[in-house]
mmCIF file of C-alpha atoms in Angstrom:
data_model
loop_
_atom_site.group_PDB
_atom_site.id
_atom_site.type_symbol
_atom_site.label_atom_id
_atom_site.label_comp_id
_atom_site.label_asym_id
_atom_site.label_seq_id
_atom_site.Cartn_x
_atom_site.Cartn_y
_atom_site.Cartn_z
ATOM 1 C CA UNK A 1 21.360 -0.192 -1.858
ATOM 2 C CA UNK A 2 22.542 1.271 1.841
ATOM 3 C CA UNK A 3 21.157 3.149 4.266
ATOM 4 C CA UNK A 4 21.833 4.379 8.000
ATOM 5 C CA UNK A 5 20.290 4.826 10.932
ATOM 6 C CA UNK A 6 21.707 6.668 14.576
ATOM 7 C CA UNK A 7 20.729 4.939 17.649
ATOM 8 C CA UNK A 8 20.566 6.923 20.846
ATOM 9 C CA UNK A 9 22.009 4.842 24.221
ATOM 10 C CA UNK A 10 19.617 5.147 27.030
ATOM 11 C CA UNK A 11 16.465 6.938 25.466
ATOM 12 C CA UNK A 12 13.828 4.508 25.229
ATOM 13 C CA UNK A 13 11.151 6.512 24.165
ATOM 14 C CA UNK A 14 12.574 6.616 20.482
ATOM 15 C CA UNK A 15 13.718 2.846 21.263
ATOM 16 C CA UNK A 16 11.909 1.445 17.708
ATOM 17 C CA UNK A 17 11.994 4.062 15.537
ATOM 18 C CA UNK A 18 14.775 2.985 13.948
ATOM 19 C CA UNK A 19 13.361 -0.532 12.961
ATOM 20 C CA UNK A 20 10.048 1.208 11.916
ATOM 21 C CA UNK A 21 11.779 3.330 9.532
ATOM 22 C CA UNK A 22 13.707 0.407 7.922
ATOM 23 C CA UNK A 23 10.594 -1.419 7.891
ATOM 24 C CA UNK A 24 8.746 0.782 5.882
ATOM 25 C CA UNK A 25 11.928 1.167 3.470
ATOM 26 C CA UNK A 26 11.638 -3.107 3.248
ATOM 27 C CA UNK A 27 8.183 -2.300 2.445
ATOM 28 C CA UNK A 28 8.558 0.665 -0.209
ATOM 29 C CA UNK A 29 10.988 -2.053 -1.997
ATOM 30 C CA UNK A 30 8.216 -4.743 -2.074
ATOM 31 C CA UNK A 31 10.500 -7.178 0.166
ATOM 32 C CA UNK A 32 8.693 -10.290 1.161
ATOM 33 C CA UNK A 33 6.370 -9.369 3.802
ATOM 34 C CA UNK A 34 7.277 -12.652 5.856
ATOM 35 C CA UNK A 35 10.972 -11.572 5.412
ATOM 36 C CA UNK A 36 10.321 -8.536 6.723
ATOM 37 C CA UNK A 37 8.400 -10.138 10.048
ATOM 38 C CA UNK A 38 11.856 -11.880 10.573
ATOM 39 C CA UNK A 39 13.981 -8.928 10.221
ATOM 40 C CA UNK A 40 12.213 -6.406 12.273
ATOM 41 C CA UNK A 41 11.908 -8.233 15.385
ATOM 42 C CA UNK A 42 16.126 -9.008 14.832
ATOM 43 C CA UNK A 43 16.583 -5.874 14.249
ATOM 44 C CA UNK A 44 14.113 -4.427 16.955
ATOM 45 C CA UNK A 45 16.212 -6.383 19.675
ATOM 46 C CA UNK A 46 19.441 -5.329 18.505
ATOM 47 C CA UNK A 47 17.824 -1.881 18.899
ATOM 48 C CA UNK A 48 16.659 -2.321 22.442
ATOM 49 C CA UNK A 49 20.070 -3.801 23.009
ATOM 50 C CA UNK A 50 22.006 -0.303 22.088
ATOM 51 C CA UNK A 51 19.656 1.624 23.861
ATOM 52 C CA UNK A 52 19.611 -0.801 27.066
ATOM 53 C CA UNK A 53 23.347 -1.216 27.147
ATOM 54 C CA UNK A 54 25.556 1.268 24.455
ATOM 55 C CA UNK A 55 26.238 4.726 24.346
ATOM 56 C CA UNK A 56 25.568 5.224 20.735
ATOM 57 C CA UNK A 57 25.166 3.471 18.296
ATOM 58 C CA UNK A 58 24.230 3.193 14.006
ATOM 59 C CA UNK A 59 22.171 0.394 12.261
ATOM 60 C CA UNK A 60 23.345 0.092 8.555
ATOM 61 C CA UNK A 61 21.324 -2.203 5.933
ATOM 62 C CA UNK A 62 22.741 -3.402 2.937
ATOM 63 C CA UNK A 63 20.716 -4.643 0.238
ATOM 64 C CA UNK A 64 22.678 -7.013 -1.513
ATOM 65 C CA UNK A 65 20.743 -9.253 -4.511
ATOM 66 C CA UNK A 66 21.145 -12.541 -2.855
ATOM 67 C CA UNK A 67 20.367 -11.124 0.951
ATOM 68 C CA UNK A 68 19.654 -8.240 3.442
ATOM 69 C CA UNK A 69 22.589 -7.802 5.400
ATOM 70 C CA UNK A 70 21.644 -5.746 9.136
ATOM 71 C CA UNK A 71 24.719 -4.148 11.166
ATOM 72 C CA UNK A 72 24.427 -2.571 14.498
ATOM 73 C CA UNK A 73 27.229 -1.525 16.081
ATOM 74 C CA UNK A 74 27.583 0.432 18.844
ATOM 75 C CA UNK A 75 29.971 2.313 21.446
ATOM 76 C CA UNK A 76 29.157 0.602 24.495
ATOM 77 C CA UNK A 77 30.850 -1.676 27.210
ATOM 78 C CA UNK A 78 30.911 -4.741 25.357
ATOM 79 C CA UNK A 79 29.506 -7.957 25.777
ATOM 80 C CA UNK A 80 32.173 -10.112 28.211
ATOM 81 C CA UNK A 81 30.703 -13.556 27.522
ATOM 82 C CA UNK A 82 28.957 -14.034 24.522
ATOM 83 C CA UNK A 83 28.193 -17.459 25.024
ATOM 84 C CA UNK A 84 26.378 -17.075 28.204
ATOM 85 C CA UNK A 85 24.859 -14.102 26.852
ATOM 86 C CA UNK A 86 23.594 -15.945 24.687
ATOM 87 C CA UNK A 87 21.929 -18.017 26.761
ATOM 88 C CA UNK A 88 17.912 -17.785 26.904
ATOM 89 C CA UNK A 89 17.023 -15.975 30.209
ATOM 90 C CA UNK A 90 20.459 -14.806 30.798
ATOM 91 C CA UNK A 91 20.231 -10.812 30.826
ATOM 92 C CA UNK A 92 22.455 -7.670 32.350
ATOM 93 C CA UNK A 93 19.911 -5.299 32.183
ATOM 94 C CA UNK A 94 19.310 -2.956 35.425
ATOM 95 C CA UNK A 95 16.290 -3.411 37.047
ATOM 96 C CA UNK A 96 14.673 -0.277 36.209
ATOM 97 C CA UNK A 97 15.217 -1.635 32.333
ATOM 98 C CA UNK A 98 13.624 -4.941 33.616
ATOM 99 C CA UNK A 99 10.430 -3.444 35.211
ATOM 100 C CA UNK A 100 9.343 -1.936 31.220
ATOM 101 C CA UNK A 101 9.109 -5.699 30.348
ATOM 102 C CA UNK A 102 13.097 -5.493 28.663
ATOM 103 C CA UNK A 103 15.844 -7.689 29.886
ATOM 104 C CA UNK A 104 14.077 -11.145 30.210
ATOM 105 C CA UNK A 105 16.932 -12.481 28.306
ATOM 106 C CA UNK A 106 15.332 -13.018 25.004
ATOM 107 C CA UNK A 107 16.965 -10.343 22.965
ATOM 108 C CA UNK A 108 19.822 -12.303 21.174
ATOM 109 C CA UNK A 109 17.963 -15.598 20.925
ATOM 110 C CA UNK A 110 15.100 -13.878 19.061
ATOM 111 C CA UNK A 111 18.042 -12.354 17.044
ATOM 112 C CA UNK A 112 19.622 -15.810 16.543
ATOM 113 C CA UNK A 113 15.793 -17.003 15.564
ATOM 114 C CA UNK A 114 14.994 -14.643 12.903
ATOM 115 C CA UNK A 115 18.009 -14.258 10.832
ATOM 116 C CA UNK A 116 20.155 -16.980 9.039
ATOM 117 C CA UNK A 117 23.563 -16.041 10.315
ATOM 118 C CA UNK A 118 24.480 -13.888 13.179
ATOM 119 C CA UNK A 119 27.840 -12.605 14.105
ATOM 120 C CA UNK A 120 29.031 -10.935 17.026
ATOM 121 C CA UNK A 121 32.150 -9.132 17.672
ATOM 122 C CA UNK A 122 32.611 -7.332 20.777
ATOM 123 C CA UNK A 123 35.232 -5.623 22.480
ATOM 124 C CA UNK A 124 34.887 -4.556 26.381
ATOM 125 C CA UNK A 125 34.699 -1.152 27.156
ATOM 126 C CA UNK A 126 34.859 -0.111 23.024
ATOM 127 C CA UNK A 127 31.429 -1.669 21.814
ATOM 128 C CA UNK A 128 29.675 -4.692 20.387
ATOM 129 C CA UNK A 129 28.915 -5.315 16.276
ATOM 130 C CA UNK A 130 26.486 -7.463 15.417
ATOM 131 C CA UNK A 131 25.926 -8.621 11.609
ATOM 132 C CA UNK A 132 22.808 -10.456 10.789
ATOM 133 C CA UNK A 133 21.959 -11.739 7.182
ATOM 134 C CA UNK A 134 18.497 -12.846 6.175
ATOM 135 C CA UNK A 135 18.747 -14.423 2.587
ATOM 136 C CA UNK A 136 15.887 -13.055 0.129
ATOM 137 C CA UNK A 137 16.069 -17.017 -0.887
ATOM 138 C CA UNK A 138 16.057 -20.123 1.186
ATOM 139 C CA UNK A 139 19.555 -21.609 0.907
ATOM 140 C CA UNK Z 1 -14.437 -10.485 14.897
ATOM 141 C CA UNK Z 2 -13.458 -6.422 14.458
ATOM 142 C CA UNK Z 3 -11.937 -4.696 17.378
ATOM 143 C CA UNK Z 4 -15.042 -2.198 17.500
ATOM 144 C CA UNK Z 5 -17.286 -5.773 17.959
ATOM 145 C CA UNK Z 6 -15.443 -6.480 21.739
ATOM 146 C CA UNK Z 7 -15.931 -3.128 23.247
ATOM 147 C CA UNK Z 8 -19.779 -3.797 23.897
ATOM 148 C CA UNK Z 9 -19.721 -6.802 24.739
ATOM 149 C CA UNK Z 10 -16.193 -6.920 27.359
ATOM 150 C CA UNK Z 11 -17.062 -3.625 28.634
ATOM 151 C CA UNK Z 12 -13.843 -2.057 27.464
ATOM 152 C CA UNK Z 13 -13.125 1.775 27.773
ATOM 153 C CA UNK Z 14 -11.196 3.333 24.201
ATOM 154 C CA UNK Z 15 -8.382 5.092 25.648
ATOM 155 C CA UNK Z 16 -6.809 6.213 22.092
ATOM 156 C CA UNK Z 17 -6.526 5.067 18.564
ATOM 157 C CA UNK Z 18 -10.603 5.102 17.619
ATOM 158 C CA UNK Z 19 -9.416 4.798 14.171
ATOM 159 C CA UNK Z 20 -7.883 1.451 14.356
ATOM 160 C CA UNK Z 21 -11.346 0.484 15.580
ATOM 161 C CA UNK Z 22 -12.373 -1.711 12.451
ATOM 162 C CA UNK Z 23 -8.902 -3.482 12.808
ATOM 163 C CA UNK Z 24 -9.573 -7.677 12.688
ATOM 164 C CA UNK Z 25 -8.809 -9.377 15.352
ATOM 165 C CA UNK Z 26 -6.783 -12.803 14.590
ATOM 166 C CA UNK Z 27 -5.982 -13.953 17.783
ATOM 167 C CA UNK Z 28 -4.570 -12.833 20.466
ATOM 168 C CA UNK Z 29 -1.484 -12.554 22.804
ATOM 169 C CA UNK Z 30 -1.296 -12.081 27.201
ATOM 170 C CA UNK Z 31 2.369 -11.241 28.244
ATOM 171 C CA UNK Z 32 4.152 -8.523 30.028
ATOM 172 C CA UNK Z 33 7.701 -9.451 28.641
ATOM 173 C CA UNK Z 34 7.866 -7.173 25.402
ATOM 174 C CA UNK Z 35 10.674 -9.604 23.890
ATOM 175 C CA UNK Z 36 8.139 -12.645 24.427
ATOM 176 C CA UNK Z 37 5.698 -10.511 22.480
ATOM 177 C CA UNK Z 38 8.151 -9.319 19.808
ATOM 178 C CA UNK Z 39 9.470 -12.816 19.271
ATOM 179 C CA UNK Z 40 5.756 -14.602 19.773
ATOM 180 C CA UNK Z 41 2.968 -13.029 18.572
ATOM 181 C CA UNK Z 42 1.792 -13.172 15.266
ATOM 182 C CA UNK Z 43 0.277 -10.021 13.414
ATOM 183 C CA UNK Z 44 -3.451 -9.107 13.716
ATOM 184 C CA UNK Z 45 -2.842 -10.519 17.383
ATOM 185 C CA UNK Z 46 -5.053 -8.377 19.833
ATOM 186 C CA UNK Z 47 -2.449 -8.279 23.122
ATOM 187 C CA UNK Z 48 -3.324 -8.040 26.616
ATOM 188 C CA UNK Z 49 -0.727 -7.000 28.863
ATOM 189 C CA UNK Z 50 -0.433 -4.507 32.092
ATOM 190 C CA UNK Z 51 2.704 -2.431 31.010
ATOM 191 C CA UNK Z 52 1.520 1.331 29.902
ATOM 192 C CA UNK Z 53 4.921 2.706 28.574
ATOM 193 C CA UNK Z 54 5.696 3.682 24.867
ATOM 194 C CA UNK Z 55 7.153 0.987 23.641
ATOM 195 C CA UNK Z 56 4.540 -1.092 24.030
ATOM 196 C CA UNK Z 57 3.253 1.150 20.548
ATOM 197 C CA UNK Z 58 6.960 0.558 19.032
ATOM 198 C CA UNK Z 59 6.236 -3.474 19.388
ATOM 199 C CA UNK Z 60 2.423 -2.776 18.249
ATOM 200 C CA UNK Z 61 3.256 -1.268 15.284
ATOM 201 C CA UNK Z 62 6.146 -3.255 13.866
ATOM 202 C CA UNK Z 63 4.009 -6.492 14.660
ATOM 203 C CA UNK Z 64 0.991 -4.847 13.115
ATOM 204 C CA UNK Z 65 -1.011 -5.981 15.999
ATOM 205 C CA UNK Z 66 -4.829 -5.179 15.712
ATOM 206 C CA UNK Z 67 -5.327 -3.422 19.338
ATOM 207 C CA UNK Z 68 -3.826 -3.664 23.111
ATOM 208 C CA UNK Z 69 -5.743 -4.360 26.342
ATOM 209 C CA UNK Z 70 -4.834 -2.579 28.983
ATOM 210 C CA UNK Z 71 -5.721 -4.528 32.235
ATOM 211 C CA UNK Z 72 -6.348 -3.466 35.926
ATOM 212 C CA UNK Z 73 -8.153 -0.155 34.833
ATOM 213 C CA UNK Z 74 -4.681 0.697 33.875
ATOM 214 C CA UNK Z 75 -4.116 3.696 31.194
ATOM 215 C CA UNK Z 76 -1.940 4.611 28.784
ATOM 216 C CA UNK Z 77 0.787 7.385 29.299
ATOM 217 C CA UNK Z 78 0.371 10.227 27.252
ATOM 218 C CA UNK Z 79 2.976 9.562 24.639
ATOM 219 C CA UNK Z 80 1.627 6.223 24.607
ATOM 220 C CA UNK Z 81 -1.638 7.313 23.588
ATOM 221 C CA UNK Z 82 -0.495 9.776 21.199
ATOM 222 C CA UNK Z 83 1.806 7.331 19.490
ATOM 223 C CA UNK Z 84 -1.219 5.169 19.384
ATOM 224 C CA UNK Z 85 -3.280 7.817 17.670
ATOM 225 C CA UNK Z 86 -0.402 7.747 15.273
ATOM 226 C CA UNK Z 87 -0.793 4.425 14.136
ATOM 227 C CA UNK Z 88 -4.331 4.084 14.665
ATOM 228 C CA UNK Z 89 -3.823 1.129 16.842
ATOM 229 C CA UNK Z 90 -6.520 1.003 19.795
ATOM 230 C CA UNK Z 91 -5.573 1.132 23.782
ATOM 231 C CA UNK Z 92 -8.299 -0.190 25.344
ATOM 232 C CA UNK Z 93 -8.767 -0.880 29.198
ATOM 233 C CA UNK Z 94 -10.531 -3.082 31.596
ATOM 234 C CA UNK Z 95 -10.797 -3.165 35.024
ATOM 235 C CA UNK Z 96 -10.854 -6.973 34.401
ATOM 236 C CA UNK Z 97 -7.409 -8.455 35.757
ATOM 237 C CA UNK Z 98 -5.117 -10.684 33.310
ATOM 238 C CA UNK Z 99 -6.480 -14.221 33.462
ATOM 239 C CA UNK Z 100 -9.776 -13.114 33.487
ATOM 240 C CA UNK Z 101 -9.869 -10.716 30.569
ATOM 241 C CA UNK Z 102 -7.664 -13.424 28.489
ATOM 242 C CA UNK Z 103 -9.885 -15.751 29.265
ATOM 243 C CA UNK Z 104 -12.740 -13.807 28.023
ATOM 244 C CA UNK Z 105 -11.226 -12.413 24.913
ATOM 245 C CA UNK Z 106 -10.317 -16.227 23.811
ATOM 246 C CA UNK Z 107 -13.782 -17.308 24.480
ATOM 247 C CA UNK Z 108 -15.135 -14.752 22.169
ATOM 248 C CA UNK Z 109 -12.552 -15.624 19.978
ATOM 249 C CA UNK Z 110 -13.650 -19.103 20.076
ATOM 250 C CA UNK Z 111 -17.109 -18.550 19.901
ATOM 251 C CA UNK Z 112 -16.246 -17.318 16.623
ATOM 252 C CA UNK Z 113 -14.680 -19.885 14.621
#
């Protein structure tokens, strides 16, 4: 089972809406409700991230019957470094983003935290992809 | 200890969401940083913070938190409030600041157990 979602770049009051669709979808399917904590708050940040950062972008779940498989990927201006942005605390995020209580540099290590593999591609200037798989089973 | 049971006795003003009011309260959370609370706080969590904004309702919801404290006598923006109607997940407000509200909550809290 698939499913879609748009994300809007730079409107932050629908920033979420996304994430509480799918979460309700996790729900409807009777998904472990502590698998479900995991994967919103991933998939909330990558969220805020498209909004904060992109252009555009699309969240598609997969449902695959070992794991839930989460891509965003979005038209945006890439991430230069992903190493350092990575790193807990480091953020790009203007200052107007920063004043809501966003860009504290926690999005992609709560990502990293809540999913068991996360992959990001990114190309500057055409947009980021980021796949993050949350097995239904501990491995 | 119910939502509806701190109002009394903390002096807190409803803003919006009176029908989250029997939510349980299972602890709660005091930051400003909405990725601290996103990544930190646990569900049934009552949170305390000073930001007003609609996506504090986003982060309420998804982490089914039982109610948010508004501090400083600050309010909720409209859409906030109407988002919180939604869910029926209580603003409240105090003219309390942070430390002291926190520190009042988790005695309560404590009080309890």
């Amino acid at each position: 089972m698939e499913f879609n979602f748009n994300i809007e770049g730079g409107n932050f009051s629908r920033a979420g809406t996304a994430s509480s669709e799918i979460k309700k979808i996790l729900k409807q399917l009777n998904v472990d409700s502590n698998l479900i904590k995991r994967i919103v708050v991933a998939l909330y940040e990558a969220e805020v991230n498209v909004v904060a950062h992109a252009w555009e972008g699309n969240i598609y779940v997969h449902i695959r019957p070992d794991a839930i498989e989460v891509t965003v990927a979005d038209k945006g201006p890439g991430i230069p470094d992903i190493n350092l942005a990575m790193q807990e605390g480091y953020s790009t995020a203007s200052p107007e983003v920063r004043e809501m209580g966003f860009g504290a540099g926690m999005g992609l290590p709560n990502m990293q935290k809540n999913c068991d593999k996360l992959q990001i591609e990114s190309e500057i200037n055409i947009g980021t992809k980021v796949t993050m798989l949350t097995y239904l089973k501990p491995q | 200890m119910k939502v509806r049971d701190i109002l009394e006795k903390l002096n807190l003003k409803v803003c919006s969401g009176t029908a989250g009011l029997n939510r349980e309260i299972k602890g709660g959370y005091t930051s400003d940083l909405l990725s601290d609370v996103m990544g930190n706080a646990q569900e049934g969590n009552i949170w305390i913070t000073l930001q007003t904004h609609k996506n504090i309702m986003a982060i309420a919801s998804l982490k089914e938190l039982s109610a948010i404290v508004l501090v400083k006598g600050y309010k909720p923006e409209e859409d906030t409030a109407a988002e919180s109607e939604t869910e029926g997940i209580p603003i409240l407000s105090t003219p309390l600041q942070t430390f002291e509200i926190t520190g009042e909550i988790f005695e309560l809290l404590r009080e309890e157990k």
